[in-house]
Each structure stands twice: as C-alpha cells, then as structure tokens.
CSV table of N, CA and C in Angstrom, one decimal:
chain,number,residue,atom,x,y,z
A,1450,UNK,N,22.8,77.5,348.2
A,1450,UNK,CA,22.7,78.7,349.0
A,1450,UNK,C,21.7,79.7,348.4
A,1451,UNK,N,20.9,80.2,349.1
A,1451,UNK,CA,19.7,81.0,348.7
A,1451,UNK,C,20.2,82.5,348.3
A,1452,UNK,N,19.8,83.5,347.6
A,1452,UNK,CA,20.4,84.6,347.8
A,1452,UNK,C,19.3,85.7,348.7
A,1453,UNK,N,19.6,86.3,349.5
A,1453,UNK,CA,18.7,86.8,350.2
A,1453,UNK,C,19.3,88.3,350.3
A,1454,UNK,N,18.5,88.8,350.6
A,1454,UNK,CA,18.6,90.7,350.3
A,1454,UNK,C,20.5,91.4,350.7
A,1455,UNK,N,20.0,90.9,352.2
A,1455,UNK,CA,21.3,91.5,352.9
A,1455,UNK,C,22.9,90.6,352.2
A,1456,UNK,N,22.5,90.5,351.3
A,1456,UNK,CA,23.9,89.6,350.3
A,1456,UNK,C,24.1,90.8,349.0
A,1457,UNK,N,25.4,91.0,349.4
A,1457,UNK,CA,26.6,91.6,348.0
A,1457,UNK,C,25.9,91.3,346.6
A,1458,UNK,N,25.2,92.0,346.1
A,1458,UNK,CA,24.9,92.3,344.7
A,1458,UNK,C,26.2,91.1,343.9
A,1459,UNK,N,25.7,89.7,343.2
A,1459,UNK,CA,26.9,89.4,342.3
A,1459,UNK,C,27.6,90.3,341.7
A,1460,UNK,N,28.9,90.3,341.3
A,1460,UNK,CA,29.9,90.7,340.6
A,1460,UNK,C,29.4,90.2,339.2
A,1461,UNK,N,29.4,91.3,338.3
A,1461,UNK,CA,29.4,91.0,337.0
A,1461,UNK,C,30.8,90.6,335.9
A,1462,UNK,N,31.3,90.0,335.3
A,1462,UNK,CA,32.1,89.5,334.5
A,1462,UNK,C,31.8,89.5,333.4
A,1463,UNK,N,32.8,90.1,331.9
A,1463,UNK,CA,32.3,89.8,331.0
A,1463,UNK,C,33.3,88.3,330.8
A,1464,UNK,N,33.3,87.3,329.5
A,1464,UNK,CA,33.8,86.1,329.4
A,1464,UNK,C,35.5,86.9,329.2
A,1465,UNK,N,35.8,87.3,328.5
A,1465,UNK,CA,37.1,87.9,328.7
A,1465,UNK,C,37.4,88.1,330.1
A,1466,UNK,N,37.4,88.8,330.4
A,1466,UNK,CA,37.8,89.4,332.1
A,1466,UNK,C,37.7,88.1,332.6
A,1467,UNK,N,36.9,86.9,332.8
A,1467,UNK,CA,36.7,86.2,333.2
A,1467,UNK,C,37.5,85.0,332.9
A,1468,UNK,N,37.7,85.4,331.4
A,1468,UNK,CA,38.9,84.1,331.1
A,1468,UNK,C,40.4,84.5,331.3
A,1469,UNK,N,40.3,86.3,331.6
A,1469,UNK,CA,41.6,86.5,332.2
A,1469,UNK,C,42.4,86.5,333.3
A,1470,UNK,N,41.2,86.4,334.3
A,1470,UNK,CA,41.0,86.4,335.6
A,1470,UNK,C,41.0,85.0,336.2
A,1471,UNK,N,40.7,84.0,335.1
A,1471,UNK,CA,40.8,82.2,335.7
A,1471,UNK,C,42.1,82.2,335.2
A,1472,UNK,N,43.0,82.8,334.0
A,1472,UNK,CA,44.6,82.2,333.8
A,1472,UNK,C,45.4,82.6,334.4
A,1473,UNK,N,45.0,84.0,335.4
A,1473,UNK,CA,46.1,84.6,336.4
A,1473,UNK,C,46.0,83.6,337.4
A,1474,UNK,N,44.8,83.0,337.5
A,1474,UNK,CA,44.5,82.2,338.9
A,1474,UNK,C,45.4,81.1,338.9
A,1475,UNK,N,44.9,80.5,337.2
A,1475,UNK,CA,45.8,79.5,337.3
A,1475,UNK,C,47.7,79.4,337.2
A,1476,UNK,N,48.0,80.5,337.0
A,1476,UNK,CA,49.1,80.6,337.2
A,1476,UNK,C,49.7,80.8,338.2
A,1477,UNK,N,48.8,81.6,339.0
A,1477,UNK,CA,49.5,81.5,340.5
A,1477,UNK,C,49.5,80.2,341.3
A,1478,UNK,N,48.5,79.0,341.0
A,1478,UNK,CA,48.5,77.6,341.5
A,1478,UNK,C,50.0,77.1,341.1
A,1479,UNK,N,49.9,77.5,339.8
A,1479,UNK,CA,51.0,76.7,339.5
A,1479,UNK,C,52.8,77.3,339.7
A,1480,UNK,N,52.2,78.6,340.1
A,1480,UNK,CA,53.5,78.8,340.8
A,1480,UNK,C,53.9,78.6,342.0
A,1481,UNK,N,53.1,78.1,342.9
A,1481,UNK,CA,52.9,78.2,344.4
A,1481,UNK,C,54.2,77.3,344.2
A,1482,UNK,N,54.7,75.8,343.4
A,1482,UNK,CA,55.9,75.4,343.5
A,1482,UNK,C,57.6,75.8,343.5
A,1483,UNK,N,57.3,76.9,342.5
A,1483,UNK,CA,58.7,78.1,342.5
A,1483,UNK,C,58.4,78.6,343.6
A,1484,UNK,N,57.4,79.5,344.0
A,1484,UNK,CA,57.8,80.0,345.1
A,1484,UNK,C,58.0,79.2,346.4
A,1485,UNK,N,57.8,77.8,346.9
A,1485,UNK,CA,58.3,77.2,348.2
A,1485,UNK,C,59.5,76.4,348.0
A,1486,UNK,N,60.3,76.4,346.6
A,1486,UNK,CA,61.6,76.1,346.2
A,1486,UNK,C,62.3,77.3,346.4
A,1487,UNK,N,61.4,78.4,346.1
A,1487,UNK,CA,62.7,79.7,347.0
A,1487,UNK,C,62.6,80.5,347.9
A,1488,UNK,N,61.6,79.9,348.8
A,1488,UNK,CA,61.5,79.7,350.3
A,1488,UNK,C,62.7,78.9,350.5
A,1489,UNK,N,62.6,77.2,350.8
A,1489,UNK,CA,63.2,76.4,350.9
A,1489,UNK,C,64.5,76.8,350.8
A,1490,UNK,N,65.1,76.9,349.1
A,1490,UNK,CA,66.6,77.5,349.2
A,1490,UNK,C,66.7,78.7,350.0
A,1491,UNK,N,66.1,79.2,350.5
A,1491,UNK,CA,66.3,80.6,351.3
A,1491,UNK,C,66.6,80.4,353.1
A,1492,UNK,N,65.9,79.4,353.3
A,1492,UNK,CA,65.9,78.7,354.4
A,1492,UNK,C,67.4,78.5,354.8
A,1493,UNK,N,67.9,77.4,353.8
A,1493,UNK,CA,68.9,77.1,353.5
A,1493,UNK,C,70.4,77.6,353.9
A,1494,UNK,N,70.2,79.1,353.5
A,1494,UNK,CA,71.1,79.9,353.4
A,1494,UNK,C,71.9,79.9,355.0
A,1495,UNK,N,70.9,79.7,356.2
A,1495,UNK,CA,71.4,79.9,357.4
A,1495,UNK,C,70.3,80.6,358.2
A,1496,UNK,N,71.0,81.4,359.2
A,1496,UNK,CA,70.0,82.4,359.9
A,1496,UNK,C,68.8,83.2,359.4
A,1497,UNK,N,67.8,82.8,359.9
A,1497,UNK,CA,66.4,83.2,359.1
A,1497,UNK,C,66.1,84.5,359.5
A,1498,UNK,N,66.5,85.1,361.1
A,1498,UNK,CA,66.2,86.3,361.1
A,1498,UNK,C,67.2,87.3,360.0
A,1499,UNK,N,67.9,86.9,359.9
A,1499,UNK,CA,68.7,88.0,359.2
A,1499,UNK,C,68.8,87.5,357.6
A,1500,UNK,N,67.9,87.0,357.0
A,1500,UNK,CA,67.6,86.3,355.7
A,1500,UNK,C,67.0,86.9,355.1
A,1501,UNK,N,67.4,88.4,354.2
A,1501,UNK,CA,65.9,89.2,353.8
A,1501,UNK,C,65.9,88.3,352.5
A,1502,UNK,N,66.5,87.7,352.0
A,1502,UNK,CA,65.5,86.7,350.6
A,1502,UNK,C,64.2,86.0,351.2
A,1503,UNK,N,64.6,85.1,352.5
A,1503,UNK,CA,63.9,84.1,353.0
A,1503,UNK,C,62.7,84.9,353.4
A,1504,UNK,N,62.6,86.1,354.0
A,1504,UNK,CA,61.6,87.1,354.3
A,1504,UNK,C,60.9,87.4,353.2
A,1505,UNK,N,61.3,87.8,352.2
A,1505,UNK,CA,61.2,88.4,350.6
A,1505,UNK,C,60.2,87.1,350.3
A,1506,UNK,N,60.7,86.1,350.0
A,1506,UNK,CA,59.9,84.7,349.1
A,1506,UNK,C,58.5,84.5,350.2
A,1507,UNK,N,58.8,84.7,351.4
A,1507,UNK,CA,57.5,84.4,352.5
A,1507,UNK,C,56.4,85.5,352.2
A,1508,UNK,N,56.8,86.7,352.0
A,1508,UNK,CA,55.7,87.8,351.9
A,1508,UNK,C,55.3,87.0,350.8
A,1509,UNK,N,55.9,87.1,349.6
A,1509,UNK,CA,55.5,86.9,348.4
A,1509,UNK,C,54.6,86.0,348.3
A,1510,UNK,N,54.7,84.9,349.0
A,1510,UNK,CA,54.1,84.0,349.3
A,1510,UNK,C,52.6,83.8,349.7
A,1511,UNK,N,52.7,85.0,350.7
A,1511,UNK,CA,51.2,85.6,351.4
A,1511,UNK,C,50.8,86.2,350.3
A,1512,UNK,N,51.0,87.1,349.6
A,1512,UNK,CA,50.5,88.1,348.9
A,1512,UNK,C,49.9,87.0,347.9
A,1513,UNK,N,50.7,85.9,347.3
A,1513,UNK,CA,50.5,85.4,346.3
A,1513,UNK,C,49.0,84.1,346.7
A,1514,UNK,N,48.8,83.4,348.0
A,1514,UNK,CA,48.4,82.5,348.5
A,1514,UNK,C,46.7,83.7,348.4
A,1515,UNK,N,46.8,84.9,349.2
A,1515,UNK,CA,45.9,85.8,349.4
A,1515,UNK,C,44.7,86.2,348.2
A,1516,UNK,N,45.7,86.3,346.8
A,1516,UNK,CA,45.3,86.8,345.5
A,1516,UNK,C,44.4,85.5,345.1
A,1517,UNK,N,45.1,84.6,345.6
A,1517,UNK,CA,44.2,83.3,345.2
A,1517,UNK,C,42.9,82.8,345.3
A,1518,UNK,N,43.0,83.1,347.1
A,1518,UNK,CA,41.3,83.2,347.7
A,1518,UNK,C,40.7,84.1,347.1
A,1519,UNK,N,41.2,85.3,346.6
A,1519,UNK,CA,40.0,86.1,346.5
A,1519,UNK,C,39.6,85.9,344.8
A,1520,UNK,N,40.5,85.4,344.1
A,1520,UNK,CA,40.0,85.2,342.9
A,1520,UNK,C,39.3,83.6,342.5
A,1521,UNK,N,39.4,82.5,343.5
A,1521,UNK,CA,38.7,81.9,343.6
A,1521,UNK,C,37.1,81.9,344.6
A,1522,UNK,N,36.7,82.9,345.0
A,1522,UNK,CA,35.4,83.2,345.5
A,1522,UNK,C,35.1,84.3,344.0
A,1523,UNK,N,35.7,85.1,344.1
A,1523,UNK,CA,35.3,86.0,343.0
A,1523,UNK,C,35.0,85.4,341.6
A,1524,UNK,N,35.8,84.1,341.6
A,1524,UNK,CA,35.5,83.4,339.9
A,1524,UNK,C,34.1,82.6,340.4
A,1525,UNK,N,33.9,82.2,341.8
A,1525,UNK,CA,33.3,81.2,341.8
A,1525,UNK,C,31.6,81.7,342.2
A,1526,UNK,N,31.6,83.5,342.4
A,1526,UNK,CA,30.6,83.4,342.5
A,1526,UNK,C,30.4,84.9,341.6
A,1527,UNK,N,30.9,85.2,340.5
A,1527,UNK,CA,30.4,86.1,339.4
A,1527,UNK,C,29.4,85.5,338.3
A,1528,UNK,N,28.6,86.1,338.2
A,1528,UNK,CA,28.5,86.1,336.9
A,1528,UNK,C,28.4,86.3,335.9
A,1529,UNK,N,28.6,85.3,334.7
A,1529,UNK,CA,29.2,86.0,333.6
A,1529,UNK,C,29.1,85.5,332.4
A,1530,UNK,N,29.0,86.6,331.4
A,1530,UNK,CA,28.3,86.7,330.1
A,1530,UNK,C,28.1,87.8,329.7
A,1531,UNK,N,27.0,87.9,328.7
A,1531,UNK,CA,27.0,89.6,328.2
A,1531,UNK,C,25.9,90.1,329.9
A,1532,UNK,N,26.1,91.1,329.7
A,1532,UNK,CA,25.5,92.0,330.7
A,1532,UNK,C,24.2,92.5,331.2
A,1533,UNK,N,23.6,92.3,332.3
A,1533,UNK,CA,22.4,92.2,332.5
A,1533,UNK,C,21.5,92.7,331.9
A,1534,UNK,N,20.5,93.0,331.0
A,1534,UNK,CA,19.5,93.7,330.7
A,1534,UNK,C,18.4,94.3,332.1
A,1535,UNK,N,18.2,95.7,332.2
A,1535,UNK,CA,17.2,95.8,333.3
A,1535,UNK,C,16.5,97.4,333.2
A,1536,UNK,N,15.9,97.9,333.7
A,1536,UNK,CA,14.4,98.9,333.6
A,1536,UNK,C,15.1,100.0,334.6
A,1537,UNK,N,15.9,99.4,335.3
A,1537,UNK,CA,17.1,100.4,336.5
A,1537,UNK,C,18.3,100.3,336.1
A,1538,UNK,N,19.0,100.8,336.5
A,1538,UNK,CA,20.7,100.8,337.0
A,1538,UNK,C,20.8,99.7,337.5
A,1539,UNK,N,21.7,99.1,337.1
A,1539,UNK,CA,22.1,98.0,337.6
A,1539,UNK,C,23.7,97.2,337.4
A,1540,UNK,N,24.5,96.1,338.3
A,1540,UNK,CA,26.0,96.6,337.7
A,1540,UNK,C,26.2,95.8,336.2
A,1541,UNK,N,27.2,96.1,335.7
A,1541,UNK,CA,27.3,95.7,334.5
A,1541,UNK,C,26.1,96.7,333.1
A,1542,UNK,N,26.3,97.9,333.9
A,1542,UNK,CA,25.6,98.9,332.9
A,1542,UNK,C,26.6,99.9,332.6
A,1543,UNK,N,26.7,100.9,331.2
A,1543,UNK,CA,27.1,101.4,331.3
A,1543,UNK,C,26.5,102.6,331.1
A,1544,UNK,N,26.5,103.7,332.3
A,1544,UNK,CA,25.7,104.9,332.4
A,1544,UNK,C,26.3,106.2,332.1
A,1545,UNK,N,25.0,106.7,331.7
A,1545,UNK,CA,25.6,108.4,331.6
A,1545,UNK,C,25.0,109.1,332.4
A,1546,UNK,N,25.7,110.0,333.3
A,1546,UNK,CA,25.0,111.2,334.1
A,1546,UNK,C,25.4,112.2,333.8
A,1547,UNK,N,25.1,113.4,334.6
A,1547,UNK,CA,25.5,114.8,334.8
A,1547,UNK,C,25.1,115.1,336.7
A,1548,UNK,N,26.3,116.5,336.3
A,1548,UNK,CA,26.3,116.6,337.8
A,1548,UNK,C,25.7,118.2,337.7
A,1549,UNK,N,25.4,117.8,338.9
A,1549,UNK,CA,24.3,119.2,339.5
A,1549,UNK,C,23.0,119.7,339.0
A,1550,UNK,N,23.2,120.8,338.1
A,1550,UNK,CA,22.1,121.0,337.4
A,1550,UNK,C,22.8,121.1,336.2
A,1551,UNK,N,24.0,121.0,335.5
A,1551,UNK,CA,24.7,121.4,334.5
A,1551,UNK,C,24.1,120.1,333.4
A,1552,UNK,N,23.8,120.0,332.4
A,1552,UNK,CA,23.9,118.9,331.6
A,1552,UNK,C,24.8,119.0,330.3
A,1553,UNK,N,25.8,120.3,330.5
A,1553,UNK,CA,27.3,119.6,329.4
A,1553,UNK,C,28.1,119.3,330.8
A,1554,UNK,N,28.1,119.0,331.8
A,1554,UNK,CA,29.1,118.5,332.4
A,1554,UNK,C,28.2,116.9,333.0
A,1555,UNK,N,28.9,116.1,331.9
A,1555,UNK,CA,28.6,114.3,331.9
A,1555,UNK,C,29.9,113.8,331.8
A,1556,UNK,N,29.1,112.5,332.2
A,1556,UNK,CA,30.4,111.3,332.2
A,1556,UNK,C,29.9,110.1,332.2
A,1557,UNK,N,30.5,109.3,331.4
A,1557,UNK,CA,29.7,107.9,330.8
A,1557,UNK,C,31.0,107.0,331.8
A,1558,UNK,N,30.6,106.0,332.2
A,1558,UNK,CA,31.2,104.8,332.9
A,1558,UNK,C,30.4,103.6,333.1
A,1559,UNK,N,31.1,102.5,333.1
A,1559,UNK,CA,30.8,101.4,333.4
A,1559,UNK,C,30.8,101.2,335.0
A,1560,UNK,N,29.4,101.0,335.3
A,1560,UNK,CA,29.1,100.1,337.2
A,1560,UNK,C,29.3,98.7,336.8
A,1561,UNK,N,30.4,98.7,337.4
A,1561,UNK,CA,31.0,97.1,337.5
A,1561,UNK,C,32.1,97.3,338.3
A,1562,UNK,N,32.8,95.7,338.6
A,1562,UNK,CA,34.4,95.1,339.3
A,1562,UNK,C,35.5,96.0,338.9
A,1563,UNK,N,36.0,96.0,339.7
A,1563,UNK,CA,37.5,96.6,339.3
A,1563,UNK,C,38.0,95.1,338.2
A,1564,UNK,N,37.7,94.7,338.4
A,1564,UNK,CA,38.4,93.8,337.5
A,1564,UNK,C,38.5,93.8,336.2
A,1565,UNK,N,37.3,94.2,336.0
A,1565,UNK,CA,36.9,94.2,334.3
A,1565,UNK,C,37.5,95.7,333.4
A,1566,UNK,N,38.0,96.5,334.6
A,1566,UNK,CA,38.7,97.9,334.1
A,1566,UNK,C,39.8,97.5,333.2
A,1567,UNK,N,40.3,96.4,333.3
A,1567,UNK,CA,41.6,96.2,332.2
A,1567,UNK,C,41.0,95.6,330.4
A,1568,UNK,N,39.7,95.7,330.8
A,1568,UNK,CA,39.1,95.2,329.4
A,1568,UNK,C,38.5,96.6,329.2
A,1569,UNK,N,38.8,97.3,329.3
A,1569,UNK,CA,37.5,98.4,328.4
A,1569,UNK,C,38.2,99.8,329.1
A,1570,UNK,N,38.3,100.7,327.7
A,1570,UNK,CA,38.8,102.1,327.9
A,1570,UNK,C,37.9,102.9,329.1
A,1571,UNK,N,36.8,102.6,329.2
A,1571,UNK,CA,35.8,103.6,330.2
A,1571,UNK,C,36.0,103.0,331.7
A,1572,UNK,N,35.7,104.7,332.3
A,1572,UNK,CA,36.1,104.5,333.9
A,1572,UNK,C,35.6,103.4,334.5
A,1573,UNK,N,35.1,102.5,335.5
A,1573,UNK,CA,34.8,101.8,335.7
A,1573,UNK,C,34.4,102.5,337.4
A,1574,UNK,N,33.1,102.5,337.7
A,1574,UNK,CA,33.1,102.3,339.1
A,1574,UNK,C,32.0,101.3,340.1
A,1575,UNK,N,32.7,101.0,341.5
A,1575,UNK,CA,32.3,99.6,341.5
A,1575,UNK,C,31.0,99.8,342.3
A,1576,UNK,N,29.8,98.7,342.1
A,1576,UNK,CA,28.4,99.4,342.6
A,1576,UNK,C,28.3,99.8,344.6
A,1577,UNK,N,29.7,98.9,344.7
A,1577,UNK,CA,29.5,99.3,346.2
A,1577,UNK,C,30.3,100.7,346.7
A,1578,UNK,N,30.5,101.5,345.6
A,1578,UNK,CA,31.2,102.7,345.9
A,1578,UNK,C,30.4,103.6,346.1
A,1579,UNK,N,30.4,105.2,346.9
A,1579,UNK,CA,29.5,105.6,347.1
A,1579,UNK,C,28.1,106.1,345.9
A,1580,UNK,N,29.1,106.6,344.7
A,1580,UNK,CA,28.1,106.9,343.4
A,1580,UNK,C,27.5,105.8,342.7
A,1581,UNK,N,28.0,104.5,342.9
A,1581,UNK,CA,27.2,102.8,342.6
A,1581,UNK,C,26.1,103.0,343.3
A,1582,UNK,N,26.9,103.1,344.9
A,1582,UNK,CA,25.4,102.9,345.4
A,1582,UNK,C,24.3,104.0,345.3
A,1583,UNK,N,24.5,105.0,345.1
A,1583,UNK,CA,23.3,105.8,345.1
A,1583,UNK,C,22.8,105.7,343.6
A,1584,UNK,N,23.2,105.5,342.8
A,1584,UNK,CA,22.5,105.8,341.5
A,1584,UNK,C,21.5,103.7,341.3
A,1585,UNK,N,22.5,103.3,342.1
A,1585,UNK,CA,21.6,101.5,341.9
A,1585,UNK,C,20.0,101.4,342.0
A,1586,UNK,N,19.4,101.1,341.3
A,1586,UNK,CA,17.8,101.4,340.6
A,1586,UNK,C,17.1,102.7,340.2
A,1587,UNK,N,17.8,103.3,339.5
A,1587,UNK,CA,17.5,104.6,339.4
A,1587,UNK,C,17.0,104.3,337.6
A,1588,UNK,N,16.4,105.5,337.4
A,1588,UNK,CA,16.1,105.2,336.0
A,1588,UNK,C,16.6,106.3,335.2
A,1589,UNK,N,16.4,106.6,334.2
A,1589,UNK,CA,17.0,108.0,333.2
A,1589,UNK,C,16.0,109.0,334.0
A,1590,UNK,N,16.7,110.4,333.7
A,1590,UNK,CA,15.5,111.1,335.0
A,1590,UNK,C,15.6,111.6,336.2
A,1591,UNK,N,16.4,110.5,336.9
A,1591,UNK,CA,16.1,110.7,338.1
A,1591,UNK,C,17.3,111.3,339.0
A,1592,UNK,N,17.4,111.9,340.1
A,1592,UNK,CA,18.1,112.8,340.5
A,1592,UNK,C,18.1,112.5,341.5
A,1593,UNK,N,19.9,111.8,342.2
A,1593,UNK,CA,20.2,111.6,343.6
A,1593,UNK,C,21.3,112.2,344.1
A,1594,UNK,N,21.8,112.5,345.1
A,1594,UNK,CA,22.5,113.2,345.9
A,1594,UNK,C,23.6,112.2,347.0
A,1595,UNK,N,24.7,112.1,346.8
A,1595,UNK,CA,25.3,111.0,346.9
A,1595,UNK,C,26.6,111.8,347.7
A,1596,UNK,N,26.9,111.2,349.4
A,1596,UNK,CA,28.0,112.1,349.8
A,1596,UNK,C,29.4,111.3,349.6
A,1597,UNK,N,30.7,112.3,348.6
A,1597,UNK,CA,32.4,111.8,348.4
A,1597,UNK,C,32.6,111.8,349.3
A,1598,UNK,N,33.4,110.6,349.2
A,1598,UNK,CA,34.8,110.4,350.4
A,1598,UNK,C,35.1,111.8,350.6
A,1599,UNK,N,35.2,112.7,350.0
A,1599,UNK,CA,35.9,114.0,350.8
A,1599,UNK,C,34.8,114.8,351.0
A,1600,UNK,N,33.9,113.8,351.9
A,1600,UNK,CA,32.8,114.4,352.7
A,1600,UNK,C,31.8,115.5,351.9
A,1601,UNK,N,31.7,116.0,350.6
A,1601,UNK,CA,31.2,116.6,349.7
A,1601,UNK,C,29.6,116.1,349.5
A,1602,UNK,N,28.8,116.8,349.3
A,1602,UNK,CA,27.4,116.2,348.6
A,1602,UNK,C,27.3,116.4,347.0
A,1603,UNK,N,27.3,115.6,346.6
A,1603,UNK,CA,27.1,115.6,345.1
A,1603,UNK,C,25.8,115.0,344.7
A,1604,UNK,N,25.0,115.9,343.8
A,1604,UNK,CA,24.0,115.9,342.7
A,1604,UNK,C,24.2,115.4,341.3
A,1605,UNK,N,23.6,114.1,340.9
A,1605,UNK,CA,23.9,113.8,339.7
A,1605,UNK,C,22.4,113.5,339.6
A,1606,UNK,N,22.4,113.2,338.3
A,1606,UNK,CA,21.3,113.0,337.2
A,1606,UNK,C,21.8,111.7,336.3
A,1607,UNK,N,20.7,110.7,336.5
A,1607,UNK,CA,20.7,109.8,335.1
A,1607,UNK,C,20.5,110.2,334.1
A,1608,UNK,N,21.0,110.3,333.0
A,1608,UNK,CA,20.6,110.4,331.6
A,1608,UNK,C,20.6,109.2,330.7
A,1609,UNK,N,21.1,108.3,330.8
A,1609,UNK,CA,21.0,107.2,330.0
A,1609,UNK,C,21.7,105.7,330.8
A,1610,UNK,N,20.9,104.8,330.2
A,1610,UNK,CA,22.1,103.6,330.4
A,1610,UNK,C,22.0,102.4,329.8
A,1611,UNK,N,22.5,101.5,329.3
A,1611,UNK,CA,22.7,101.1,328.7
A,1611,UNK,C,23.2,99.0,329.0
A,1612,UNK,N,23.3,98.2,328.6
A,1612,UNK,CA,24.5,96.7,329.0
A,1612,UNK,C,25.7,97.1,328.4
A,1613,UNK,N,26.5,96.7,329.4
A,1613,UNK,CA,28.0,97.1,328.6
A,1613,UNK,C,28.0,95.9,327.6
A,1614,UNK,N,28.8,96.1,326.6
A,1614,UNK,CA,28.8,95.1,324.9
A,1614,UNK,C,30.5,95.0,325.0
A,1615,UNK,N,31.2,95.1,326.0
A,1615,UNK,CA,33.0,95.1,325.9
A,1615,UNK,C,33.0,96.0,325.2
C-alpha cells in the first residue's frame, strides 16, 4: 500500500508503549473465551430480556471485541522505535512553545498517540488535535495561530524541539 498525502500521518510508538499495547491486545484475544463462557452461562439463566448479567457480559463483549480492532490496525500500522529525527515539528517530538507574545508563559509536551501518555510524565498531545495540527512543520521561531475547541484563537510560538528519548 503506497502512502500518499491525503493519509493519517503514522502513529508514532516508542518499543515500550508498543510492547504494552501488543500484551493488552494479547490478553484481550485470550479472554474473548471467559467472556462467551459468561455470555453462555448467562443465557442459561432463562429470559434474556430481563437478564441484566446476560446484557452486562454482551456489552462487555463489544467493548472488548471493539478495543481489539483498533489496537490491531493501530499495532499494525505504527511505527516504532526511537523517534523520528526531522528539521520541522513532527509527531513523536517533544516541543516547547509559548503563548502569545509572553515567553515565561511555556509548556513542553510530547506530539504523539494517546497511547504513549502512560509511558512518560509530559502532556501528550495528539498531531491531529487542533495545536498538533497547526504547529506540524513548523520550525523554532515560528508563530501560528491555532483556533480551541472553545472557539478561542490562540497564538503560540516554537521555541524548541526536540525526539522524544522516553
């Protein structure tokens, strides 16, 4: 499969997040068997409309079947290692800005997955959110204007950036 413009920026992964993220996966395969044994016994019980276990194990079921897909496309098309090296912003960096014209008011974060937020104390935001996307190829220097969810315009500044190292 080619990658061509109008395609999702890969997901960056470091090997941790990545190895933590294939043993959640694999545990939910391998629970998919507990949970259609208590389906099954729930079935069991009698009338299925008025079964809230038999309801209960079915959601769970979806929720759990759901988590699967997406962490097998997500394992199956990140990539992953140490973090990209590049001349721009790019995800798997971790950046420093400032907002407005202020430069003691900064904030250092990692542009990357939500996923990778349970490996590393710094914020994490993801490149397709609105401040990802406006700061993506920008260099130290440069000054973009990016409108919040709560319909706000905000002014930031690159100051630095860096490969995230975990």
């Amino acid at each position: 499969m080619s990658n061509t413009d109008n395609e999702a920026p890969a997901t960056w992964l470091s090997q941790d997040a990545h190895d933590r993220l294939q043993g959640e996966l694999d545990e939910l395969i391998a629970n998919r068997t507990v949970i259609a044994a208590e389906i099954n016994a729930r079935r069991e019980e009698g009338d299925l409309r008025e079964n809230g276990g038999y309801h209960a194990a079915r959601e769970e079921q979806g929720k759990a079947e759901g988590r699967i897909l997406y962490l097998k496309e997500l394992l199956r098309t990140a990539k992953v290692g140490e973090a990209p090296t590049a001349d721009s912003v790019a995800p798997g960096m971790v950046v420093t800005i400032y907002f407005d014209d202020d430069t003691a008011d900064t904030e250092t974060f990692l542009l990357g997955s939500r996923e990778i937020s349970a490996t590393t104390e710094l914020t994490v935001y993801s490149p397709e959110s609105a401040l990802g996307k406006s700061i993506l190829g920008t260099r130290p220097g440069q000054t973009v204007t990016y409108t919040a969810p709560s319909g706000a315009d905000i002014k930031v500044t690159v100051v630095k950036f860096e490969p995230f190292s975990g």
